[in-house]
Amino acid sequence: MKRSNEEVQARRNQLLERIKELKITDAKTLSQEFAVSEMTIRRDCTVLSEMNQIKISFGKIEIQNAEMYDQDNADSMAHIKARLAKEAATFISDHDTVFINTSSTAIQSLSYTTDKTINVLTNNTKIIHMNHHPQSTIILSGGEIRYPKEALFGDIAMESFSNARSDVTIIGCSGLDLKTGISTSVIHEARINTKMIENSGKLILVADYRKIGKSSNFTIGNITDIDVLITDIYSDKKVLDEIEKLGVQIIQLPF
């Protein structure tokens, strides 16, 4: 039986932790420890290397310096999120009404729309500190502020999205799974995200490889609600193929 995406990801996470412990090792050693073939280990390590998490050289597998590893990993994720955000921005046109949720990637897409006059409704207060076209209209949903995300939630926020319709909605999520659909880990934001999806024109979901095939606590929408999924080259291809069969346009960005 072929292993599920979750099992593969779990093994890669365990591999990474073991490599960090060993400092330097090889495929044969890891193969014996994890009871999988050396080919499987090499394939997993190739993915981890492409994600800038480990180094492979002359058959040796090693972790980077801990401080360098943490910084490189953060830089790598920041780069991925920026690329996803920039691609999502291409779906926004002049005079569109746009919904944005509390996702850091979704809100970043607005950084690439400063040349467009748009109307934005969001419960993400980070928009206050962003540049925008002087003729654009920026509307905060209102509601209670929840930290540390600085997200607006509650009945007032819900009412704002209940009485509006978007041309384009850009959202992020905690998980995207074939069985549980689009999900979030934050109960306070779940109802608002669901309402955004219900009242969307075109729905653009931005989700990096860590979210694909993962299920989080609260379902906010179905896969069939998504018009365009923007993700990265590290996402599980088998899961993406099944999502595409459900009619979702998938944009998988190389890095």
Coordinates of C-alpha atoms in Angstrom, one line a residue:
M1 CA 0.0 0.0 0.0
K2 CA 1.3 3.4 -0.9
R3 CA 2.0 5.7 2.0
S4 CA -0.3 8.7 2.5
N5 CA 1.0 12.2 2.2
E6 CA 0.8 12.7 6.0
E7 CA 3.0 9.6 6.6
V8 CA 5.6 10.8 4.1
Q9 CA 5.6 14.3 5.6
A10 CA 5.8 12.8 9.1
R11 CA 8.8 10.6 8.1
R12 CA 10.6 13.7 6.5
N13 CA 10.0 15.6 9.7
Q14 CA 11.5 12.7 11.7
L15 CA 14.4 12.5 9.3
L16 CA 15.2 16.1 9.7
E17 CA 15.2 15.8 13.5
R18 CA 17.4 12.8 13.3
I19 CA 19.9 14.5 10.9
K20 CA 20.0 17.4 13.3
E21 CA 20.9 15.0 16.1
L22 CA 23.6 13.2 14.1
K23 CA 25.0 16.3 12.5
I24 CA 26.4 14.2 9.6
T25 CA 25.2 10.9 8.3
D26 CA 24.4 9.0 5.1
A27 CA 21.5 7.3 3.3
K28 CA 22.5 3.8 4.3
T29 CA 22.5 4.7 8.1
L30 CA 19.2 6.4 7.8
S31 CA 17.7 3.6 5.7
Q32 CA 18.5 1.1 8.5
E33 CA 17.1 3.4 11.2
F34 CA 13.9 4.2 9.5
A35 CA 13.4 0.7 7.9
V36 CA 12.9 2.1 4.4
S37 CA 14.9 1.7 1.2
E38 CA 18.0 3.9 0.5
M39 CA 16.1 5.2 -2.6
T40 CA 13.3 6.4 -0.3
I41 CA 15.8 8.2 2.0
R42 CA 17.6 9.8 -1.0
R43 CA 14.2 11.0 -2.4
D44 CA 13.2 12.5 1.0
C45 CA 16.6 14.1 1.5
T46 CA 16.5 15.6 -2.0
V47 CA 13.3 17.3 -1.1
L48 CA 14.7 18.5 2.2
S49 CA 17.8 19.8 0.4
E50 CA 15.7 21.6 -2.2
M51 CA 13.9 23.3 0.7
N52 CA 17.3 24.4 2.1
Q53 CA 16.9 22.4 5.3
I54 CA 19.9 20.0 4.8
K55 CA 23.0 19.7 2.7
I56 CA 24.0 16.7 0.6
S57 CA 27.6 16.4 -0.5
F58 CA 29.5 13.4 -1.8
G59 CA 27.0 11.0 -0.2
K60 CA 27.1 12.7 3.1
I61 CA 23.9 14.2 4.6
E62 CA 24.3 17.0 7.2
I63 CA 22.4 19.7 8.9
Q64 CA 23.5 23.3 8.6
N65 CA 24.7 25.3 11.5
A66 CA 21.7 25.6 13.8
E67 CA 21.5 29.4 13.6
M68 CA 22.0 29.3 9.8
Y69 CA 19.4 26.6 9.6
D70 CA 16.8 28.6 11.4
Q71 CA 17.5 31.7 9.4
D72 CA 17.7 29.9 6.1
N73 CA 14.4 28.1 6.8
A74 CA 12.7 31.4 7.7
D75 CA 14.1 33.1 4.6
S76 CA 13.0 30.2 2.4
M77 CA 9.4 30.3 3.8
A78 CA 9.3 34.1 3.4
H79 CA 10.4 33.7 -0.2
I80 CA 7.8 31.1 -0.9
K81 CA 5.0 33.2 0.7
A82 CA 6.1 36.3 -1.3
R83 CA 6.0 34.4 -4.6
L84 CA 2.5 33.0 -3.8
A85 CA 1.3 36.4 -2.9
K86 CA 2.6 38.0 -6.0
E87 CA 0.9 35.4 -8.2
A88 CA -2.4 35.9 -6.4
A89 CA -2.2 39.6 -7.0
T90 CA -2.4 39.0 -10.8
F91 CA -6.0 37.9 -10.4
I92 CA -7.0 41.4 -9.1
S93 CA -8.2 43.9 -11.6
D94 CA -8.9 47.7 -11.4
H95 CA -12.1 48.5 -9.5
D96 CA -12.5 45.0 -8.1
T97 CA -13.9 44.4 -4.6
V98 CA -11.6 42.1 -2.8
F99 CA -11.9 40.1 0.4
I100 CA -8.7 39.2 2.3
N101 CA -8.6 37.0 5.4
T102 CA -6.1 37.0 8.3
S103 CA -3.5 35.0 6.3
S104 CA -0.1 36.6 6.1
T105 CA 0.3 35.4 2.6
A106 CA -3.1 36.7 1.5
I107 CA -2.6 40.2 2.9
Q108 CA 0.9 40.3 1.3
S109 CA -0.8 40.0 -2.1
L110 CA -2.0 43.6 -1.7
S111 CA 1.6 44.8 -1.8
Y112 CA 1.6 44.0 -5.5
T113 CA -1.6 46.0 -6.3
T114 CA -0.5 49.5 -5.5
D115 CA -1.0 50.5 -9.2
K116 CA -4.7 49.5 -9.1
T117 CA -7.7 51.2 -7.7
I118 CA -9.5 48.5 -5.7
N119 CA -12.0 48.1 -2.8
V120 CA -10.7 45.9 0.0
L121 CA -12.7 44.4 2.9
T122 CA -10.7 42.5 5.5
N123 CA -10.5 41.5 9.1
N124 CA -6.7 41.6 9.0
T125 CA -5.6 44.8 10.8
K126 CA -2.1 44.5 9.3
I127 CA -3.5 46.2 6.2
I128 CA -3.3 49.5 8.2
H129 CA 0.5 49.6 7.7
M130 CA 0.5 48.8 4.0
N131 CA 0.8 51.1 1.0
H132 CA -2.1 51.2 -1.5
H133 CA -3.3 53.2 -4.4
P134 CA -4.5 56.6 -3.1
Q135 CA -7.9 56.1 -4.7
S136 CA -8.4 52.6 -3.3
T137 CA -10.9 52.1 -0.5
I138 CA -9.8 50.0 2.5
I139 CA -12.5 48.8 4.9
L140 CA -11.8 47.0 8.1
S141 CA -14.7 44.7 9.1
G142 CA -14.8 45.9 12.7
G143 CA -15.2 43.6 15.6
E144 CA -13.0 42.4 18.5
I145 CA -9.2 42.3 18.0
R146 CA -7.6 38.9 18.7
Y147 CA -3.8 38.8 19.3
P148 CA -1.2 37.9 18.3
K149 CA -2.6 37.8 14.8
E150 CA -4.3 41.2 15.3
A151 CA -7.4 39.6 13.6
L152 CA -10.9 41.0 13.9
F153 CA -13.7 38.6 14.8
G154 CA -17.1 38.4 16.3
D155 CA -20.6 39.4 15.3
I156 CA -19.6 42.8 13.9
A157 CA -17.0 41.3 11.6
M158 CA -19.4 38.6 10.6
E159 CA -22.1 41.2 9.7
S160 CA -19.7 43.1 7.5
F161 CA -19.0 40.1 5.3
S162 CA -22.6 38.9 5.3
N163 CA -23.7 42.2 3.6
A164 CA -21.0 42.3 0.9
R165 CA -19.9 40.4 -2.2
S166 CA -16.4 40.2 -3.6
D167 CA -15.2 40.0 -7.2
V168 CA -12.1 38.2 -5.9
T169 CA -11.3 36.7 -2.5
I170 CA -7.8 35.7 -1.5
I171 CA -7.5 33.5 1.6
G172 CA -4.9 31.3 3.3
C173 CA -5.7 28.3 5.4
S174 CA -4.2 25.9 8.0
G175 CA -4.9 22.8 5.9
L176 CA -6.3 21.6 2.6
D177 CA -7.3 17.9 2.6
L178 CA -9.3 15.8 0.2
K179 CA -11.7 14.7 2.9
T180 CA -12.0 17.7 5.2
G181 CA -11.6 20.4 2.6
I182 CA -10.3 23.9 3.5
S183 CA -9.7 24.2 7.2
T184 CA -8.4 26.5 9.9
S185 CA -7.0 26.0 13.4
V186 CA -8.6 29.2 14.8
I187 CA -12.2 28.7 15.9
H188 CA -12.8 32.5 16.2
E189 CA -12.0 33.0 12.5
A190 CA -13.8 29.9 11.1
R191 CA -17.3 31.4 10.7
I192 CA -15.9 34.6 9.1
N193 CA -13.8 32.6 6.6
T194 CA -16.8 30.5 5.7
K195 CA -18.9 33.6 5.1
M196 CA -16.1 35.1 2.9
I197 CA -16.1 31.9 0.8
E198 CA -19.9 31.9 0.5
N199 CA -20.0 35.5 -0.7
S200 CA -17.0 35.3 -3.0
G201 CA -16.7 35.9 -6.7
K202 CA -13.5 34.1 -7.7
L203 CA -11.9 32.3 -4.8
I204 CA -8.1 32.2 -4.8
L205 CA -6.5 30.0 -2.1
V206 CA -2.8 30.5 -1.3
A207 CA -1.3 27.5 0.5
D208 CA 2.4 26.5 0.7
Y209 CA 3.5 22.9 0.8
R210 CA 3.0 22.6 4.6
K211 CA -0.8 23.0 4.2
I212 CA -1.4 20.6 1.3
G213 CA -2.8 17.2 2.4
K214 CA -3.1 18.5 6.0
S215 CA -6.4 18.6 7.9
S216 CA -6.9 21.2 10.7
N217 CA -9.5 21.6 13.3
F218 CA -12.4 23.6 11.6
T219 CA -13.6 23.2 8.1
I220 CA -14.4 26.5 6.4
G221 CA -15.1 25.4 2.8
N222 CA -15.1 22.6 0.3
I223 CA -12.4 22.0 -2.3
T224 CA -14.9 22.6 -5.0
D225 CA -15.4 26.2 -3.7
I226 CA -11.8 27.0 -4.8
D227 CA -11.4 28.5 -8.3
V228 CA -7.6 28.8 -8.2
L229 CA -5.1 27.1 -5.8
I230 CA -1.7 28.8 -5.8
T231 CA 1.0 26.6 -4.2
D232 CA 4.7 25.7 -4.6
I233 CA 6.7 23.0 -6.2
Y234 CA 7.3 21.2 -2.9
S235 CA 3.6 20.3 -2.5
D236 CA 2.5 16.7 -2.9
K237 CA 1.8 16.1 -6.6
K238 CA -0.6 13.2 -5.9
V239 CA -2.8 15.3 -3.7
L240 CA -2.7 18.2 -6.2
D241 CA -3.7 15.8 -9.0
E242 CA -6.8 14.8 -7.1
I243 CA -7.7 18.4 -6.3
E244 CA -7.4 19.3 -10.0
K245 CA -9.8 16.5 -10.9
L246 CA -12.4 18.3 -8.8
G247 CA -12.2 21.3 -11.2
V248 CA -9.7 23.5 -9.3
Q249 CA -7.1 25.4 -11.4
I250 CA -3.7 24.7 -9.8
I251 CA -0.8 27.0 -10.2
Q252 CA 2.4 25.4 -8.8
L253 CA 5.2 27.8 -8.7
P254 CA 8.9 26.8 -9.1
F255 CA 11.6 28.2 -6.9

